[in-house]
Tab-separated table of C-alpha atoms in Angstrom:
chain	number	residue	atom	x	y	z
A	14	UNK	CA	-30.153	-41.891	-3.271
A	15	UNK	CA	-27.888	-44.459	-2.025
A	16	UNK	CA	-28.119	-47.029	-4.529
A	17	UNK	CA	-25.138	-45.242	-6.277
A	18	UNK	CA	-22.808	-44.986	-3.366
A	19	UNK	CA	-19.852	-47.215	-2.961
A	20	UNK	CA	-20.067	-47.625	1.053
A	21	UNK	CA	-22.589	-50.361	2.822
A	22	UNK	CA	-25.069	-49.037	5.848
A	23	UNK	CA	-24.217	-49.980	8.862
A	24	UNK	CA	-25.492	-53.876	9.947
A	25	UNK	CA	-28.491	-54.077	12.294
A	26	UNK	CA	-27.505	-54.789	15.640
A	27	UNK	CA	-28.831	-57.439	18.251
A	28	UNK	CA	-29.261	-54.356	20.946
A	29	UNK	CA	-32.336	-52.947	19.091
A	30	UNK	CA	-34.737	-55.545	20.224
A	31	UNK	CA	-36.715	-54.694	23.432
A	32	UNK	CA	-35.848	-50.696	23.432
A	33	UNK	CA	-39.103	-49.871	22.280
A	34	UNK	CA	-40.206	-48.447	25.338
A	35	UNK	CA	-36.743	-46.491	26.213
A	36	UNK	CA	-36.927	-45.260	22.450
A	37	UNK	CA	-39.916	-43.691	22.550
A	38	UNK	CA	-38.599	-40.772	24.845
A	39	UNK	CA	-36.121	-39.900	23.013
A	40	UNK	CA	-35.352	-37.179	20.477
A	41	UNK	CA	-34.704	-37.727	16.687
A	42	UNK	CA	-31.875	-35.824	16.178
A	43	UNK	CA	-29.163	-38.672	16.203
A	44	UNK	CA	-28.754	-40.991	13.250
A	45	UNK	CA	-30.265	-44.328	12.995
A	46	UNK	CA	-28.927	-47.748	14.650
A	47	UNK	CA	-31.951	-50.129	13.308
A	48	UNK	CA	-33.702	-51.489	10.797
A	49	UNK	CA	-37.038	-52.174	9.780
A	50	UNK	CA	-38.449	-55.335	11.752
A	51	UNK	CA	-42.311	-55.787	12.714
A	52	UNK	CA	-44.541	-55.143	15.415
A	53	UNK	CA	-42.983	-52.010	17.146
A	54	UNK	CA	-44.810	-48.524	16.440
A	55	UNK	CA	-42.585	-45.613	17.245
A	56	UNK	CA	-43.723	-42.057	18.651
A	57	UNK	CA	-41.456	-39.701	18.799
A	58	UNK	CA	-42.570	-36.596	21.404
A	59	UNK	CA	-41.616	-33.395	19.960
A	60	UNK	CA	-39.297	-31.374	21.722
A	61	UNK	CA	-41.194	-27.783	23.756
A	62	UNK	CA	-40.781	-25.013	21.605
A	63	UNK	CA	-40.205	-26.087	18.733
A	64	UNK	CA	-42.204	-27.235	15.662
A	65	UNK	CA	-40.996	-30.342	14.146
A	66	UNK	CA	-42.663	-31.879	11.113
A	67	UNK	CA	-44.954	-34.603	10.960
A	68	UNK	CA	-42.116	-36.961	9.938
A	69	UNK	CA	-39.827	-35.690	12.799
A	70	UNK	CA	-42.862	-36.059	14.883
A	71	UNK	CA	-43.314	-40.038	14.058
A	72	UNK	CA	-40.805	-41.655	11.860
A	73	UNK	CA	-42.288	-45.046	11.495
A	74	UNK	CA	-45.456	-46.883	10.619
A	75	UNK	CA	-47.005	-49.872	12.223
A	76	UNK	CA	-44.741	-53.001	11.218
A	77	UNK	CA	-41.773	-51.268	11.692
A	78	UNK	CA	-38.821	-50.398	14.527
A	79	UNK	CA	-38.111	-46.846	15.750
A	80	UNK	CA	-35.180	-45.782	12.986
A	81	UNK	CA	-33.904	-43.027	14.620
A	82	UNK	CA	-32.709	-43.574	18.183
A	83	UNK	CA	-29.802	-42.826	19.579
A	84	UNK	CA	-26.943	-45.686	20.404
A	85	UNK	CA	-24.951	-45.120	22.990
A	86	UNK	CA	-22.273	-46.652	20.726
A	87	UNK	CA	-21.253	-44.435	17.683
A	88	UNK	CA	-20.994	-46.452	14.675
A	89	UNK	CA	-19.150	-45.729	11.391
A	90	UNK	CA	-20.471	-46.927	7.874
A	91	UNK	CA	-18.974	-50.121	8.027
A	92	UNK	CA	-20.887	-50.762	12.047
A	93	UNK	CA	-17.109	-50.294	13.375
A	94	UNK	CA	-17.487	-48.239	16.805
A	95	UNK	CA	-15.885	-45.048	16.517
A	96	UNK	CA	-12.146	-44.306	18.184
A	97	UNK	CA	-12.098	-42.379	21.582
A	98	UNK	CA	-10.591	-39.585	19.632
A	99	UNK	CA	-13.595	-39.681	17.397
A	100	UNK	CA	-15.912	-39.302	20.227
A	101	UNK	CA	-14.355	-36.671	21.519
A	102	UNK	CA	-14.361	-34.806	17.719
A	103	UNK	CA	-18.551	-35.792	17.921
A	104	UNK	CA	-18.563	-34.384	21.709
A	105	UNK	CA	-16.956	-30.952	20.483
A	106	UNK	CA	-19.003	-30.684	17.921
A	107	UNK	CA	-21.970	-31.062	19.623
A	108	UNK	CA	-21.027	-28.081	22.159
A	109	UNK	CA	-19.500	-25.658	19.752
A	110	UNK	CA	-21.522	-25.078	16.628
A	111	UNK	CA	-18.470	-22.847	15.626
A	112	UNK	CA	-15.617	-24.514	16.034
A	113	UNK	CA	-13.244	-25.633	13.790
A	114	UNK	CA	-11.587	-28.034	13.746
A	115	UNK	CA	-7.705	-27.742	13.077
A	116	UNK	CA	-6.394	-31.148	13.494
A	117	UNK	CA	-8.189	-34.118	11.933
A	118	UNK	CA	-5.608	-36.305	9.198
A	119	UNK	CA	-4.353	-37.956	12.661
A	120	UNK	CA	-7.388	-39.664	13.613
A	121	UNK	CA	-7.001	-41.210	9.514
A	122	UNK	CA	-5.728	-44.639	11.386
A	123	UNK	CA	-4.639	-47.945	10.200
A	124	UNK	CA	-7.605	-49.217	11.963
A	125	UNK	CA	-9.995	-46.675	10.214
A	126	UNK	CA	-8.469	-47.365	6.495
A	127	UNK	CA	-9.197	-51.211	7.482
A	128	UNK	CA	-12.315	-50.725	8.470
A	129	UNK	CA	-13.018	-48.157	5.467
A	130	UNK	CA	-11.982	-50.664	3.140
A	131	UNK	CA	-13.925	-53.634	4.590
A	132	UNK	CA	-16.832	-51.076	3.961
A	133	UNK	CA	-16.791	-50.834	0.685
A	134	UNK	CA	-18.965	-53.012	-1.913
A	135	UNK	CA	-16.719	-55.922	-2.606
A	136	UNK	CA	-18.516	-56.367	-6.222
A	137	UNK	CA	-17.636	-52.859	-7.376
A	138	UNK	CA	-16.777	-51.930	-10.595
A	139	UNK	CA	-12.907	-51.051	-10.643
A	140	UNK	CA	-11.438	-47.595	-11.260
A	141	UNK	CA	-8.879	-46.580	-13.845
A	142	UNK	CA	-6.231	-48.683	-11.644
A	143	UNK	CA	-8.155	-51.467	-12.582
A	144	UNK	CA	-7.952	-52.850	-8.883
A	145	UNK	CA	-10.514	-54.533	-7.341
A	146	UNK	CA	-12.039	-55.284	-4.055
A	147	UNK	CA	-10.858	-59.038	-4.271
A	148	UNK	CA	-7.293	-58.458	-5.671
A	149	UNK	CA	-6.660	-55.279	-2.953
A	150	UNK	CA	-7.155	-57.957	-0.051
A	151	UNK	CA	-4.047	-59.794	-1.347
A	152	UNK	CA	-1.405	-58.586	0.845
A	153	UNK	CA	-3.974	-56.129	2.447
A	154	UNK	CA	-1.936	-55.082	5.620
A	155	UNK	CA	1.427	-53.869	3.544
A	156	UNK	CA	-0.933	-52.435	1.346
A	157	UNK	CA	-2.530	-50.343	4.260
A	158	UNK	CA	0.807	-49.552	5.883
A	159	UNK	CA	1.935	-48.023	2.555
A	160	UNK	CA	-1.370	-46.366	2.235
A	161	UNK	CA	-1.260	-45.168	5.327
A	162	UNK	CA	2.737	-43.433	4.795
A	163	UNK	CA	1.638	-41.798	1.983
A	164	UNK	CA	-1.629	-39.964	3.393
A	165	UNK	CA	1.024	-38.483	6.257
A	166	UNK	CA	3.913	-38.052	4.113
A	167	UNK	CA	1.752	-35.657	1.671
A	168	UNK	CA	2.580	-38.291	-0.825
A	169	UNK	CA	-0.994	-39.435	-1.550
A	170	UNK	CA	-2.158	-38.461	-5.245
A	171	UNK	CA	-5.774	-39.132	-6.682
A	172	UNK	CA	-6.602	-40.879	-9.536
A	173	UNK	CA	-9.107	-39.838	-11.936
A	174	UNK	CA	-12.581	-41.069	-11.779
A	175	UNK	CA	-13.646	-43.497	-14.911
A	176	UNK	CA	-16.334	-42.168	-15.946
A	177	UNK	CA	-19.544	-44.269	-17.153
A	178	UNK	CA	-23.047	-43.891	-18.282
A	179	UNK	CA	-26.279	-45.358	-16.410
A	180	UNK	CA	-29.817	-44.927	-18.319
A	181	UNK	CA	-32.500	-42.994	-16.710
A	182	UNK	CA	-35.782	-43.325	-16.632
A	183	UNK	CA	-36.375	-40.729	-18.523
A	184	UNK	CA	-34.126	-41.919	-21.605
A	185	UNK	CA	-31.068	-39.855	-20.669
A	186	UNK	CA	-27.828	-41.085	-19.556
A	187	UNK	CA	-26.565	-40.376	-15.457
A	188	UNK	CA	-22.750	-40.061	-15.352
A	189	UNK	CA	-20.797	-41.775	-13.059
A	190	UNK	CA	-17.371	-41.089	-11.685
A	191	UNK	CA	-15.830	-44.717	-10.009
A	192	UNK	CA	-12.862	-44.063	-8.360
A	193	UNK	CA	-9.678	-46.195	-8.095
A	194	UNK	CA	-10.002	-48.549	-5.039
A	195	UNK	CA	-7.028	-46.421	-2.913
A	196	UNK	CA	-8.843	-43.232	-3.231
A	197	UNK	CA	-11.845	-44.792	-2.101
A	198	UNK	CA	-10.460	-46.305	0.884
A	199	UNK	CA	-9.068	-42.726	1.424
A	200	UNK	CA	-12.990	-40.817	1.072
A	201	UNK	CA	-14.520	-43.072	3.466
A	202	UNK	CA	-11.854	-42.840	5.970
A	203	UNK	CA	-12.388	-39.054	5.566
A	204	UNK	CA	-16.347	-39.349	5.172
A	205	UNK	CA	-16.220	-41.204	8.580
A	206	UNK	CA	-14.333	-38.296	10.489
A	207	UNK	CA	-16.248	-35.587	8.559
A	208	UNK	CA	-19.911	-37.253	9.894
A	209	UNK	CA	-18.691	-36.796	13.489
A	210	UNK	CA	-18.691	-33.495	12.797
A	211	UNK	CA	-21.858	-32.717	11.000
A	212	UNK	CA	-24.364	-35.636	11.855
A	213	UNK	CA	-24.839	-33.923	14.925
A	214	UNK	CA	-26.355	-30.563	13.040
A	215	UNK	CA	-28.806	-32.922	10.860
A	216	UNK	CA	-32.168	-32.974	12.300
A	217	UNK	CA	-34.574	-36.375	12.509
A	218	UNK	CA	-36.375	-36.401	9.609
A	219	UNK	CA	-32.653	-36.338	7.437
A	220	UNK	CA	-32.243	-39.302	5.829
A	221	UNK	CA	-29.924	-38.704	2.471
A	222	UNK	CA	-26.362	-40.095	2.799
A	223	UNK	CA	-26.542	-40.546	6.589
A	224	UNK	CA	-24.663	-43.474	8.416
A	225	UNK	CA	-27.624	-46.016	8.992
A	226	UNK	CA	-30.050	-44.670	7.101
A	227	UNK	CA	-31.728	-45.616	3.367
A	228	UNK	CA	-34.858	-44.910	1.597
A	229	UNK	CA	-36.430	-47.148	3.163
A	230	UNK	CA	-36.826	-45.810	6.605
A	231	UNK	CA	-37.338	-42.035	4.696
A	232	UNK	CA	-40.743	-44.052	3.209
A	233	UNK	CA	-41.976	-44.949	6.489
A	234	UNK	CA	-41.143	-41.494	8.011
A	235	UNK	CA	-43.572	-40.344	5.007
A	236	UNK	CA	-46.143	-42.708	5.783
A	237	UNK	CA	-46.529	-41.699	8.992
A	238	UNK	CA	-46.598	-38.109	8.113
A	239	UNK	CA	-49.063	-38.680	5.132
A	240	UNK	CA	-51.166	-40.847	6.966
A	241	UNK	CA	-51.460	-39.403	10.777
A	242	UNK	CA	-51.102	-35.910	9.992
A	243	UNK	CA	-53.798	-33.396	8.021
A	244	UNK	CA	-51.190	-33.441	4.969
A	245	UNK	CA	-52.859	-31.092	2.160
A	246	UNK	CA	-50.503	-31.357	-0.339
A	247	UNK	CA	-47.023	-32.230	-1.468
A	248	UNK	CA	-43.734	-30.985	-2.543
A	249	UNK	CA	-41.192	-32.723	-4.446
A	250	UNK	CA	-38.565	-30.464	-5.669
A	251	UNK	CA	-35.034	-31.483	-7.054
A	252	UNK	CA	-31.969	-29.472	-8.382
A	253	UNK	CA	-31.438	-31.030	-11.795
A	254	UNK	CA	-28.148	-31.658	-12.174
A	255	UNK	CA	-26.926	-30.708	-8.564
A	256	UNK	CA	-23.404	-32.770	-8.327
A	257	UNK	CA	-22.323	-31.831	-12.243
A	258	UNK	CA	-22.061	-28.076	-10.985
A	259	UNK	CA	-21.368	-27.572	-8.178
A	260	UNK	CA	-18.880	-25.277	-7.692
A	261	UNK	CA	-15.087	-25.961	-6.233
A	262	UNK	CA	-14.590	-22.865	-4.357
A	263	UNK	CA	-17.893	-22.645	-2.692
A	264	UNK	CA	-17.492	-26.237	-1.689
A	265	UNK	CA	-14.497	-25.449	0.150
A	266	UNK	CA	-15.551	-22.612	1.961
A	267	UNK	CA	-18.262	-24.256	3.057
A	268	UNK	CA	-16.351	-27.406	4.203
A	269	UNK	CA	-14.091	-24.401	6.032
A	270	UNK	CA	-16.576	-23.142	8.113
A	271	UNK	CA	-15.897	-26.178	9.930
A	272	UNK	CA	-12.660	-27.652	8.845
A	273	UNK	CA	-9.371	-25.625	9.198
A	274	UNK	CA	-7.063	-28.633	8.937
A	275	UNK	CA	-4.965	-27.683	5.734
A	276	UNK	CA	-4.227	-31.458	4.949
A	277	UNK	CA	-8.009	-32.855	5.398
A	278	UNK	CA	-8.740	-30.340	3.066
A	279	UNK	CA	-5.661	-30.551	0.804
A	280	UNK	CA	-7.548	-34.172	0.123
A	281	UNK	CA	-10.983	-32.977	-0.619
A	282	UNK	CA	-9.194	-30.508	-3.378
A	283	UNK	CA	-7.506	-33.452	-4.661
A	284	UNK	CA	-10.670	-35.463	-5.554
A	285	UNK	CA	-12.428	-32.109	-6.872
A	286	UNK	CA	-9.341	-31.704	-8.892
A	287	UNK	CA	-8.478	-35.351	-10.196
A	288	UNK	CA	-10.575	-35.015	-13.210
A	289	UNK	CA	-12.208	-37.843	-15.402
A	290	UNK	CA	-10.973	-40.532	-17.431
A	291	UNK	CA	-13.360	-41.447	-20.472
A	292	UNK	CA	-12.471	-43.926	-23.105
A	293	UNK	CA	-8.524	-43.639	-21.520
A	294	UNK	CA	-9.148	-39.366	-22.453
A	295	UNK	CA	-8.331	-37.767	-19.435
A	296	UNK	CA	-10.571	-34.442	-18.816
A	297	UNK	CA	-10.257	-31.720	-16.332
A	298	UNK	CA	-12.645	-30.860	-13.522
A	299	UNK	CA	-13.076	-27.244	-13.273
A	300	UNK	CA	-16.829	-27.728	-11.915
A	301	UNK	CA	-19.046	-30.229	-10.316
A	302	UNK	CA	-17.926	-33.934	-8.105
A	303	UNK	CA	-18.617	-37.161	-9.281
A	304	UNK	CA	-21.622	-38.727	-8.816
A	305	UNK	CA	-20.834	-42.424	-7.348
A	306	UNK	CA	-17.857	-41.355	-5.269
A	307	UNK	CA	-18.157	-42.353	-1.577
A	308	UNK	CA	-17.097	-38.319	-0.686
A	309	UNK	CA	-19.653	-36.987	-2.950
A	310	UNK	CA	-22.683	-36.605	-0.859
């Protein structure tokens, strides 16, 4: 879930109160502005013709706002509003389920690697460059303007990912791959562009890794469902092991159904490629991404 991500949600924003009433006619397939407050019961009317779940049907309990309505302002992980050009990717996308998209690196901005770096988690653990959040700031602009060159130049090169152990519940050991503090500036600039083209192909009762969303509003969505609904039983079902093999090449030709801008994905083949640094041993990739990274998910 997201407690292993390196990006923040987006901030709750003063234009949620008093939309209950507007809310509650709209559809759930946009991603979530709002967070959890009290008082407000959302009902979401499902759409003619087609048979949503009892989740998609109404995400929310009593005590809590509506968390899926749409803004009319798009925001990006770090609650920046999205570039005109952005829209317009978002807009496409929306229209053309098929389309792909040839010509993304340009909207990768000075603006969007600020912002992308302001939405990181300023306590992070550093990569192998052993930069931090803190010491990055020093000098931040030049740093960006560099950043920037290199990303258009084809001179960008990932880094590694360091590669630690968490315990589990369960007494085994999760890997973790942190990635230097560039290349993670780099992923969420790309992660930002990349959800204007697929958030609008998630329906409402997605929650995992989406801009504005968390557990916590998945909970209520199954509290609802649990509660209102005739709900028999229960599934939980999990691919153990998911991120650690997944495989390169059908990543990328699933990312190019979509994407058919060589550079964009000249990047994401760089961070499946960069391999893992453990105990200063570097190792190859040859299968799986790292679990941590901001691109991951």
């Amino acid at each position: 879930m997201h407690e292993n991500r390196e990006t923040s949600a987006a901030p709750e924003t003063d234009a949620a109160a008093g939309r209950s009433v507007k809310d509650q006619n709209r559809t759930t397939g946009m991603h979530a502005v709002e967070e959890s407050d009290s008082g407000i019961v959302p009902m979401n009317p499902s759409n003619k013709g087609d048979a949503p779940s009892s989740a998609e049907v109404g995400e929310g309990r009593l005590g809590i706002k509506e968390n899926d309505a749409p803004s009319h302002t798009r925001l990006t992980q770090s609650g920046e509003s999205v570039s005109q050009g952005l829209r317009g990717v978002r807009q496409r996308a929306r229209v053309n389920k098929q389309e792909r998209f040839t010509a993304l690196l340009h909207h990768v901005t000075i603006t969007l690697l600020r912002e992308s770096f302001h939405a990181l988690k300023r306590k992070a653990a550093a990569g192998v460059d052993g930069v931090t959040w803190t010491q990055y700031q020093k000098g931040l602009e030049d740093r960006l303007i560099d950043l920037h060159s290199r990303i258009h130049r084809g001179a960008y090169r990932a880094q590694p990912s360091r590669r630690v152990y968490i315990p589990k519940g369960d007494g085994r050991q999760r890997p973790l791959g942190i990635a230097a503090l560039e290349d993670k500036i780099v992923q969420q600039a790309v992660v930002t562009i990349l959800n204007e083209i697929y958030e609008v192909d998630f329906r409402g009762y997605s929650y995992g890794f989406r801009p504005g969303r968390d557990p916590h509003q998945a909970l209520d969505a199954l509290h609802v469902g649990i509660c209102r609904k005739r709900v028999n039983w229960v599934l939980d079902a999990d691919i153990r092991g998911f991120f650690d093999n997944m495989s390169h090449e059908w990543t990328m030709k699933f990312v190019e159904h979509r994407v058919a801008d060589p550079r964009i994905l000249r990047l994401i083949q760089k961070w499946l490629k960069a391999g893992v640094s453990e105990e200063g041993n570097w190792s190859e990739t040859k299968v799986g991404t790292p679990q941590g990274a901001v691109m991951t998910p």
